[in-house]
PDB file of C-alpha atoms in Angstrom:
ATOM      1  CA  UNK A   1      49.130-139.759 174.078  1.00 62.00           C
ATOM      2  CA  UNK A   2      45.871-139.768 172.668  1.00 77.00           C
ATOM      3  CA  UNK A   3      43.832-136.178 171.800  1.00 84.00           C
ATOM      4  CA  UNK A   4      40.558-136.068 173.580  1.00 89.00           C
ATOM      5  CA  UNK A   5      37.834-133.498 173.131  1.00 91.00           C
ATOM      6  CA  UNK A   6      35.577-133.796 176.131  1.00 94.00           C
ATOM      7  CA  UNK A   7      32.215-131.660 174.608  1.00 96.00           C
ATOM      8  CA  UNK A   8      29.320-130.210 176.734  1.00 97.00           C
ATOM      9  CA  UNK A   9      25.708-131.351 174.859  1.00 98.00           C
ATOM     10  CA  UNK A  10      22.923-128.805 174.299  1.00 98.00           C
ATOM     11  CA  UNK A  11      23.431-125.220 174.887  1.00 97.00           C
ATOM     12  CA  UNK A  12      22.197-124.234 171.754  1.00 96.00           C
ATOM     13  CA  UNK A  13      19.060-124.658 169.893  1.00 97.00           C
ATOM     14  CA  UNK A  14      18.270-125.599 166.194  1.00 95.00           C
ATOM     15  CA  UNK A  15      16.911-122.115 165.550  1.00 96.00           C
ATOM     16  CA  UNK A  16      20.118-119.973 167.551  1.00 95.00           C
ATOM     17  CA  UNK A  17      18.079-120.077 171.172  1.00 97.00           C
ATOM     18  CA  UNK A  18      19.142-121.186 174.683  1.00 97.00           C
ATOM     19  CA  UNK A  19      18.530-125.021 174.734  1.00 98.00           C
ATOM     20  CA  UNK A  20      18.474-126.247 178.394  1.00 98.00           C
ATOM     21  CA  UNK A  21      18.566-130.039 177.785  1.00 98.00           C
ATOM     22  CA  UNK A  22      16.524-131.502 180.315  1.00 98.00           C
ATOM     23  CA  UNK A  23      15.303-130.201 183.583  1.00 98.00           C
ATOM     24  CA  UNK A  24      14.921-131.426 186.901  1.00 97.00           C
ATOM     25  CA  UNK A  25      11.435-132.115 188.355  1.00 96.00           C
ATOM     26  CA  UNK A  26      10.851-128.589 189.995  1.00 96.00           C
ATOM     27  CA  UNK A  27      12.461-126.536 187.431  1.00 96.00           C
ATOM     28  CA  UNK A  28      15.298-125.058 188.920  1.00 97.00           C
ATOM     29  CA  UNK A  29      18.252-127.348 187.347  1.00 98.00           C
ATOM     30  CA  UNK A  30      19.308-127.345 183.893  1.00 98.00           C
ATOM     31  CA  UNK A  31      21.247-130.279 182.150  1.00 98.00           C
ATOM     32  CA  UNK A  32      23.466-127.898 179.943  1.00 98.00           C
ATOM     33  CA  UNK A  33      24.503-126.098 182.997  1.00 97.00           C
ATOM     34  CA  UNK A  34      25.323-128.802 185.156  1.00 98.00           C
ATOM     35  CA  UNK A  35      26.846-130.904 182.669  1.00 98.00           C
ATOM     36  CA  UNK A  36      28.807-127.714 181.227  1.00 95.00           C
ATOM     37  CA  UNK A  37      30.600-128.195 185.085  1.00 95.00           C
ATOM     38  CA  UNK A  38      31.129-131.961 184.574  1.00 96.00           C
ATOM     39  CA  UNK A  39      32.550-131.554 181.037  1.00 95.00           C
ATOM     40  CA  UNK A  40      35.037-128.770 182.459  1.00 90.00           C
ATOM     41  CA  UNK A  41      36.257-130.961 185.785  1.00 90.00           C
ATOM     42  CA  UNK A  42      36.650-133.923 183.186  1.00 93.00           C
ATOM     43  CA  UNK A  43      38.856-132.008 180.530  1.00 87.00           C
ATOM     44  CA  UNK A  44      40.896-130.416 183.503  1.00 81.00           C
ATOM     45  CA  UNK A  45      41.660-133.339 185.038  1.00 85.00           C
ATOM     46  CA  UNK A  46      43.010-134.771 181.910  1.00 83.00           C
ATOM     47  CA  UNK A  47      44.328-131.519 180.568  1.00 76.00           C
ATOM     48  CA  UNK A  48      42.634-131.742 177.045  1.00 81.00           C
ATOM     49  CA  UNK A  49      39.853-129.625 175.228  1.00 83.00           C
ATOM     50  CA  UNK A  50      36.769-128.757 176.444  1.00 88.00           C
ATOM     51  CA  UNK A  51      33.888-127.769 173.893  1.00 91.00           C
ATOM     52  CA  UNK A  52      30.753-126.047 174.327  1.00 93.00           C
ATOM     53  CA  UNK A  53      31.302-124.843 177.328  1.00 90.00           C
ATOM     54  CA  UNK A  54      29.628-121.171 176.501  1.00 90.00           C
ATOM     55  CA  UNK A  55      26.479-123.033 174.812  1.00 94.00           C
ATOM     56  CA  UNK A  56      27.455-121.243 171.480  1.00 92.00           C
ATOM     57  CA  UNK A  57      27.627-124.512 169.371  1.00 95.00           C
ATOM     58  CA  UNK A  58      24.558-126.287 168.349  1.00 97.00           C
ATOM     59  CA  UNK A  59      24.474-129.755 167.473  1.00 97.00           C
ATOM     60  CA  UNK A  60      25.916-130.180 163.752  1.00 97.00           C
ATOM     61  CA  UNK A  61      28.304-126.711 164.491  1.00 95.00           C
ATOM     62  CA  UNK A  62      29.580-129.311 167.408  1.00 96.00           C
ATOM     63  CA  UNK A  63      30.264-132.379 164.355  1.00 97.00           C
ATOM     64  CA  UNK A  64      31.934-129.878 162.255  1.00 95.00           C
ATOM     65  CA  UNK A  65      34.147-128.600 164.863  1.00 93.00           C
ATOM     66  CA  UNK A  66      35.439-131.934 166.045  1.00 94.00           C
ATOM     67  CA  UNK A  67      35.930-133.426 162.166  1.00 94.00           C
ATOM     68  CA  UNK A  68      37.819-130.085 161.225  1.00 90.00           C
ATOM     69  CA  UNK A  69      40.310-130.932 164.382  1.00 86.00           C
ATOM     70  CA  UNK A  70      42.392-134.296 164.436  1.00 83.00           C
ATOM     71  CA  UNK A  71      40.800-135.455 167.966  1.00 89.00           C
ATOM     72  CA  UNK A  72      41.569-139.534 168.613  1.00 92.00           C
ATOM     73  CA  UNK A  73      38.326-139.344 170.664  1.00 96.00           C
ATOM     74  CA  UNK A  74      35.684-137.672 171.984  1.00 96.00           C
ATOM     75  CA  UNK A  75      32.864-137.689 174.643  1.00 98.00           C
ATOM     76  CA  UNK A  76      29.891-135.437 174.994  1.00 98.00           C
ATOM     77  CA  UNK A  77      28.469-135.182 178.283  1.00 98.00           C
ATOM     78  CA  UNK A  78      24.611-134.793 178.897  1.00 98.00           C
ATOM     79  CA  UNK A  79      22.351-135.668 182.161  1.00 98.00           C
ATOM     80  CA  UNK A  80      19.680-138.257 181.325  1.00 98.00           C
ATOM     81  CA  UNK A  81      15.536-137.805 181.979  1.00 98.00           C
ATOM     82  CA  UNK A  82      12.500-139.873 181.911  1.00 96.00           C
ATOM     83  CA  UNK A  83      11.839-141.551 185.339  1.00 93.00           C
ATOM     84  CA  UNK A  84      14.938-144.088 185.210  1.00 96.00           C
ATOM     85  CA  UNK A  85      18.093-144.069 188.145  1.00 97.00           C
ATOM     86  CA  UNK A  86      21.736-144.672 187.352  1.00 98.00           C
ATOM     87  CA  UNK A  87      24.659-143.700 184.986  1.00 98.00           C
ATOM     88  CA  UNK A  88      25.081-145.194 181.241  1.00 98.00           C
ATOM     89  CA  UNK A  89      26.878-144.466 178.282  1.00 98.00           C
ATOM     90  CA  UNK A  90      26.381-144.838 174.508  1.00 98.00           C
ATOM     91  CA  UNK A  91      29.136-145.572 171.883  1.00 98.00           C
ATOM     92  CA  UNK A  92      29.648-146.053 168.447  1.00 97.00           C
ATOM     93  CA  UNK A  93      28.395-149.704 167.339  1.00 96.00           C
ATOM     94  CA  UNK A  94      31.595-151.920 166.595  1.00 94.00           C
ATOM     95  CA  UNK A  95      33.918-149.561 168.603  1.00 96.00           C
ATOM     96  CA  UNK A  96      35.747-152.158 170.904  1.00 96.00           C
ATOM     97  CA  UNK A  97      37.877-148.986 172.442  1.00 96.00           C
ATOM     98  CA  UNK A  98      33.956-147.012 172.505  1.00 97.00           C
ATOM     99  CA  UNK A  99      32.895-150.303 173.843  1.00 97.00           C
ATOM    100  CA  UNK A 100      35.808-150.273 176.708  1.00 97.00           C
ATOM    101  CA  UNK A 101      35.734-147.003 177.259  1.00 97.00           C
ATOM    102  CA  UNK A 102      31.744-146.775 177.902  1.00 98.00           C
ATOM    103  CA  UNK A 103      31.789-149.851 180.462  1.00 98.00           C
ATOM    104  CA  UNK A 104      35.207-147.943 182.466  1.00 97.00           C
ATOM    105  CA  UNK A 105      33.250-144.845 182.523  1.00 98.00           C
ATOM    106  CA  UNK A 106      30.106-146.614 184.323  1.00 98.00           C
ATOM    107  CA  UNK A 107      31.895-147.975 186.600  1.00 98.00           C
ATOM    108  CA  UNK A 108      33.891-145.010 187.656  1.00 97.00           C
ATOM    109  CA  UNK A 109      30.610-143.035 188.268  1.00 98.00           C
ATOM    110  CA  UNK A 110      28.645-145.386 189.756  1.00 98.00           C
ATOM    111  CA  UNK A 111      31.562-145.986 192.045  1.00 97.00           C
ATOM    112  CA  UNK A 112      31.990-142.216 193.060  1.00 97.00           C
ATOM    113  CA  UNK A 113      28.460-141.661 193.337  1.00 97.00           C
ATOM    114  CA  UNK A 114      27.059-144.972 194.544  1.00 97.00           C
ATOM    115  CA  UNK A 115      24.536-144.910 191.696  1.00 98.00           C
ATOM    116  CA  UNK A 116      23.169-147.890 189.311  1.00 98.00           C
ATOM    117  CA  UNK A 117      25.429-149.191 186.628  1.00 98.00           C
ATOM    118  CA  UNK A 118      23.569-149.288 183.493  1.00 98.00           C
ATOM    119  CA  UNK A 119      26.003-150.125 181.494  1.00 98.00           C
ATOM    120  CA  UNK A 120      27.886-149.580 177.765  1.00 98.00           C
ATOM    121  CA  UNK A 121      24.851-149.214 174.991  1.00 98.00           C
ATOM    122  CA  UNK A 122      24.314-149.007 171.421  1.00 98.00           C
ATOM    123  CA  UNK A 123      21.143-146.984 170.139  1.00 97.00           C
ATOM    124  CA  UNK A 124      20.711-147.684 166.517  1.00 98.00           C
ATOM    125  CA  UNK A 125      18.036-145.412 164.091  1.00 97.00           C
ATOM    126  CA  UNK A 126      15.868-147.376 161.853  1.00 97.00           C
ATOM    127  CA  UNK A 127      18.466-147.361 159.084  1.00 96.00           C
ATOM    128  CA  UNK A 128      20.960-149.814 161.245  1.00 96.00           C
ATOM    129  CA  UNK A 129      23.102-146.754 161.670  1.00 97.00           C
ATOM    130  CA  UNK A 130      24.191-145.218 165.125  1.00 97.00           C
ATOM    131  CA  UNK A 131      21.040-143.174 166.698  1.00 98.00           C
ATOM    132  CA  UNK A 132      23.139-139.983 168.457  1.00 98.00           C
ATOM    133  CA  UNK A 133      24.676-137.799 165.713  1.00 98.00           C
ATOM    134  CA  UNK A 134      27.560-137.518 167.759  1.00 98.00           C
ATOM    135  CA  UNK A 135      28.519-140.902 167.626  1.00 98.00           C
ATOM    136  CA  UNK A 136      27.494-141.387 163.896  1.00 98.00           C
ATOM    137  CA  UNK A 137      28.717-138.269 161.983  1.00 98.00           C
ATOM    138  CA  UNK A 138      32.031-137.789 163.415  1.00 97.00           C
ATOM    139  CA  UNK A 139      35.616-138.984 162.384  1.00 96.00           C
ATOM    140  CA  UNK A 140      36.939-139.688 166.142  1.00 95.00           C
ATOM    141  CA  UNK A 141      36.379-142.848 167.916  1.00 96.00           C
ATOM    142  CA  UNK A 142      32.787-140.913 169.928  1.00 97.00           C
ATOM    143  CA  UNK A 143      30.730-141.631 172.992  1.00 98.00           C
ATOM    144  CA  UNK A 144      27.562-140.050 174.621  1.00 98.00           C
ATOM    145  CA  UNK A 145      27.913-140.017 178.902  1.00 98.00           C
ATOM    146  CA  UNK A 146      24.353-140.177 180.292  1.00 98.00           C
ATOM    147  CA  UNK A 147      26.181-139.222 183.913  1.00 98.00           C
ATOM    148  CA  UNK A 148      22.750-139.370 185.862  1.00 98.00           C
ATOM    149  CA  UNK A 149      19.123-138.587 185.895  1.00 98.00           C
ATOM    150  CA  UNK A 150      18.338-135.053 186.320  1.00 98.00           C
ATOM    151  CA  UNK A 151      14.572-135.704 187.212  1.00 98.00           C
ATOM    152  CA  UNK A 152      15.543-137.445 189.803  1.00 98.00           C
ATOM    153  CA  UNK A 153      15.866-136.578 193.682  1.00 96.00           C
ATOM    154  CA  UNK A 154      18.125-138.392 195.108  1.00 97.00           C
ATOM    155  CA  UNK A 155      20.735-138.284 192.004  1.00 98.00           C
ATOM    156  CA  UNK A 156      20.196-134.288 190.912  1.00 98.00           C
ATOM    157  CA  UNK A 157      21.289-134.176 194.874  1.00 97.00           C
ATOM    158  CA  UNK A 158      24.660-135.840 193.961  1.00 97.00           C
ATOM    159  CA  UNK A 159      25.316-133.412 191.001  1.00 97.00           C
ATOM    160  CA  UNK A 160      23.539-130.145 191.296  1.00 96.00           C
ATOM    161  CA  UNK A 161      26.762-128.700 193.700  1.00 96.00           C
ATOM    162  CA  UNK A 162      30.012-128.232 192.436  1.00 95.00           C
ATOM    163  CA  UNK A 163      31.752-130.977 194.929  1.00 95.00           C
ATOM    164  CA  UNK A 164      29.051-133.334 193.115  1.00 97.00           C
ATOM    165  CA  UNK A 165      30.394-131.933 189.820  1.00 96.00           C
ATOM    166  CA  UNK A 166      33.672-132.854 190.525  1.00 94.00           C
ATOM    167  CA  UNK A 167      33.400-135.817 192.052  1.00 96.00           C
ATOM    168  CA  UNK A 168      31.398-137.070 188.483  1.00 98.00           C
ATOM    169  CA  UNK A 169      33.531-135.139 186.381  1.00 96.00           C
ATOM    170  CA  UNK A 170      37.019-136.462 187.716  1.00 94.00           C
ATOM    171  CA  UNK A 171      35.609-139.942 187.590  1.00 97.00           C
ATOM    172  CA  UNK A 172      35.322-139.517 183.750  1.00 97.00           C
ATOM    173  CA  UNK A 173      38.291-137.916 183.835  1.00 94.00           C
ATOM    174  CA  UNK A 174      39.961-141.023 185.293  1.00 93.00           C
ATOM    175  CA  UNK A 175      37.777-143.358 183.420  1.00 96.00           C
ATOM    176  CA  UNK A 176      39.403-142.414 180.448  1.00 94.00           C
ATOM    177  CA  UNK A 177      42.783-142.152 181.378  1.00 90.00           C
ATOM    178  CA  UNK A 178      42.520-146.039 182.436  1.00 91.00           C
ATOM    179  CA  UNK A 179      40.922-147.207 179.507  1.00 93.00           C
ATOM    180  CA  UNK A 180      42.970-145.171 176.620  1.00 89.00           C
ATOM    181  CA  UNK A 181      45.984-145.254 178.393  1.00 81.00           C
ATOM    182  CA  UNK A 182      46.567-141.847 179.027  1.00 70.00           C
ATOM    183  CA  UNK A 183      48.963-139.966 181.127  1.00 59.00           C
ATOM    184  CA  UNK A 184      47.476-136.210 182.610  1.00 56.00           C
ATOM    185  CA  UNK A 185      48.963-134.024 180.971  1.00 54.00           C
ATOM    186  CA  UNK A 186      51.083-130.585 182.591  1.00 53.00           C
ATOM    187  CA  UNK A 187      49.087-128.122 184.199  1.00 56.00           C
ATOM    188  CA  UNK A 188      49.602-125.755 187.779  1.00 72.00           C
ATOM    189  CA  UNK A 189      51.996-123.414 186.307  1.00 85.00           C
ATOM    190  CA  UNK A 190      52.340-119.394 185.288  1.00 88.00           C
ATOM    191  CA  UNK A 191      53.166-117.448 182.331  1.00 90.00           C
ATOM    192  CA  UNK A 192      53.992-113.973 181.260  1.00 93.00           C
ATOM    193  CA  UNK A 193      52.989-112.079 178.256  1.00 94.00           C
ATOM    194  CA  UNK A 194      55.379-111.443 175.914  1.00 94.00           C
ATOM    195  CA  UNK A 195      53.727-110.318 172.688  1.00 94.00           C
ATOM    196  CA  UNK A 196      51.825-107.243 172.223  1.00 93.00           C
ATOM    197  CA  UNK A 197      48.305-109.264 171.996  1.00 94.00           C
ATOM    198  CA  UNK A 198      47.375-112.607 172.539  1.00 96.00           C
ATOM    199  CA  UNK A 199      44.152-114.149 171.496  1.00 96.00           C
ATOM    200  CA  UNK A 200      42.252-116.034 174.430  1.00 94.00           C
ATOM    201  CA  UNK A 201      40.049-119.059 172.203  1.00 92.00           C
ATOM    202  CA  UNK A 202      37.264-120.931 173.097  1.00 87.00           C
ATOM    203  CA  UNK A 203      38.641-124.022 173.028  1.00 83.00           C
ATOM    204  CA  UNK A 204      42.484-125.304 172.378  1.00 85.00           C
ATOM    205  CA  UNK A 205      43.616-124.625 168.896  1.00 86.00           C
ATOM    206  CA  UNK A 206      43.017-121.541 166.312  1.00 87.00           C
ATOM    207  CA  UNK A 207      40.204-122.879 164.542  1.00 83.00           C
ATOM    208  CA  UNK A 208      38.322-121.855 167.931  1.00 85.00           C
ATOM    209  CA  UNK A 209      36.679-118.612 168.262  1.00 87.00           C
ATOM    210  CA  UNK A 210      38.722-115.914 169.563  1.00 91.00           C
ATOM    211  CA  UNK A 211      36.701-114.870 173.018  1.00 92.00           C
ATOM    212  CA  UNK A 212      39.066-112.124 174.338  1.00 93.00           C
ATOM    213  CA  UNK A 213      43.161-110.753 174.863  1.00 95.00           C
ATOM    214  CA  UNK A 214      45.801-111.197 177.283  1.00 94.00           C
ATOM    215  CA  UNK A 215      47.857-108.287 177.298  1.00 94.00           C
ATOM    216  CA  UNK A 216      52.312-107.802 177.289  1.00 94.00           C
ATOM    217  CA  UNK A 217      53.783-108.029 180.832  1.00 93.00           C
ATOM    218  CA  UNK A 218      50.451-109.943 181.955  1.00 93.00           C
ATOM    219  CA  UNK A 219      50.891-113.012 184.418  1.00 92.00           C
ATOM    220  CA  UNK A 220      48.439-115.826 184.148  1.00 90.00           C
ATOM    221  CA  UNK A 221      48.231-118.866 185.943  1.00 88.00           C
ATOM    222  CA  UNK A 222      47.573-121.884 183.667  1.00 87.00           C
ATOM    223  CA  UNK A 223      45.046-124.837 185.343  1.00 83.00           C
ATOM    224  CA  UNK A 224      45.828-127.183 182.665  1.00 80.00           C
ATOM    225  CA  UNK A 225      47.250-128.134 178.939  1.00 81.00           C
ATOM    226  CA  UNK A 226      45.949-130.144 175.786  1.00 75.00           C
ATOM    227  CA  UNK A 227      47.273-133.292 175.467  1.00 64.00           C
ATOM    228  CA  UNK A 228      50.024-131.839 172.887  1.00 71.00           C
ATOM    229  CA  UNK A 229      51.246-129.576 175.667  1.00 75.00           C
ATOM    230  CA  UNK A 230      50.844-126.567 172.733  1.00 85.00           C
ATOM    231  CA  UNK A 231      47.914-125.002 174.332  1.00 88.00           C
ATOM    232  CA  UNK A 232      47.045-123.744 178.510  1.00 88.00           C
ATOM    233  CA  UNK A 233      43.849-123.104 179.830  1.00 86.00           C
ATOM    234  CA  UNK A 234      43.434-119.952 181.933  1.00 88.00           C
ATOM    235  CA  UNK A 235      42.547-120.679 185.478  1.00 83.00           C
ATOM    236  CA  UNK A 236      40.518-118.104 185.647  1.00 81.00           C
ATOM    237  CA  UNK A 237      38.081-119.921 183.346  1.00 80.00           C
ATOM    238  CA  UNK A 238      38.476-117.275 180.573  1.00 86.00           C
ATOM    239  CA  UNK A 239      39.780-120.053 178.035  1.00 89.00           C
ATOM    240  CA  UNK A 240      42.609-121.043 176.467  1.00 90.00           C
ATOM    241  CA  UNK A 241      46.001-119.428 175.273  1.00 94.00           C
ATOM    242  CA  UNK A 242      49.043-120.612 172.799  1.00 94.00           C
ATOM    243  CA  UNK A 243      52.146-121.697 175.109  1.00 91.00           C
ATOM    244  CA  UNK A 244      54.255-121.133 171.769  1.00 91.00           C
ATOM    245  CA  UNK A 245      57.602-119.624 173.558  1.00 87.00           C
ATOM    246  CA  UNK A 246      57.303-117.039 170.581  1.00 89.00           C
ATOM    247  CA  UNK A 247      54.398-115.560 172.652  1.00 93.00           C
ATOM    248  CA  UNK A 248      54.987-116.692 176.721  1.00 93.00           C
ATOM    249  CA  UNK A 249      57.554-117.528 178.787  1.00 88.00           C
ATOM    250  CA  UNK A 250      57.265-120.124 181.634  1.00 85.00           C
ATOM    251  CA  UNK A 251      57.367-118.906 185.164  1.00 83.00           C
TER     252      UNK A 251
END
């Protein structure tokens, strides 16, 4: 089974500010947060790791995070501006699986959300090389998902509630499991506690920052695991947490 990092863009700025992204027309709507809620019904639907999700990772602390972990691929997920309609999505030039991938992932949102298919792309700098640093300077197969326009009416209307988040974010979700050939991995179970102390990380695996402790004796319901089946995510949106049977037992 392949290990996916689904990855929130923006959140954090160059300089260690807030970075929205883009905003809709009036102001109100923020691409970070609503794609922060697309990212997270993507990676729960598939059960793998979600990154970004607090907005604590700018750009290049994003690229070293993914080429520290051994990820098979990767998508960050963004909301797209400047006057156009529809759903596209950018991958790494030669990629026939980032090609694939991109052109499954259209069609599931523009299906879902009866929106304009605009297709796989490649953006190339003016060196030839890959334009999105996501897609160029990391080690996993990588793709950019430009879900919708944010400045734009009738498609912020299909996003900006959480059904609309959903809806967009289980479509990737499903995307990718049809083109990679992925199975969904466990999730909808309980644990209890059974070490002093647990660390609650960011994201699934210890090279993510510790956020927070579950406790001895404490029951937790688990939404969903990493595609290795090593690591839960809390339903209550806290994070994640080890299932190694050293620390929890299975309810």
């Amino acid at each position: 089974n392949k290990k996916i990092c689904i990855i929130v863009g923006h959140g954090k700025s160059k300089s260690g500010g807030y970075d929205s992204g883009a905003v809709s027309r009036d102001g109100k709507y923020q691409e970070f947060k609503i794609a922060r809620e697309i990212a997270k019904y993507a990676a729960d639907y598939l059960g793998c790791s979600l990154m970004n999700y607090e907005g604590n990772l700018y750009l290049t602390d994003r690229i070293k995070a993914v080429n520290k972990a051994d990820y098979d691929f990767i998508a960050e997920i963004h909301l797209n501006a400047g006057g156009g309609k529809g759903t596209e999505v950018f991958y790494y030039n030669g990629s026939p699986t980032g090609l694939k991938t991109a052109n499954v992932i259209c069609e599931e949102i523009s299906a879902e959300l009866n929106v304009r298919n605009r297709g796989a792309k490649v953006r190339l700098n003016d060196s030839g090389k890959d334009y999105f640093a996501i897609i160029r300077d990391t080690k996993p197969t990588a793709i950019l998902v430009e879900t919708v326009f944010i400045d734009n009416t009738q498609e912020l209307e299909l996003i900006r509630t959480v059904d609309g988040q959903k809806r967009c974010g289980e479509a990737i979700g499903r995307a990718l499991e049809k083109s990679l050939g992925m199975k969904k991995t466990e999730k909808g179970f309980k644990v209890k506690i059974n070490t002093k102390s647990l660390y609650i990380r960011s994201g699934a695996g210890t090279g993510y920052k510790a956020i927070g402790t579950v406790k001895n004796g404490e029951i937790h319901s688990i939404s969903a695991t990493d595609s290795t089946g090593s690591w839960g995510r809390l339903a209550d949106g806290r994070g994640w947490i080890s299932l190694n049977s050293k620390y929890i037992g299975r309810l």
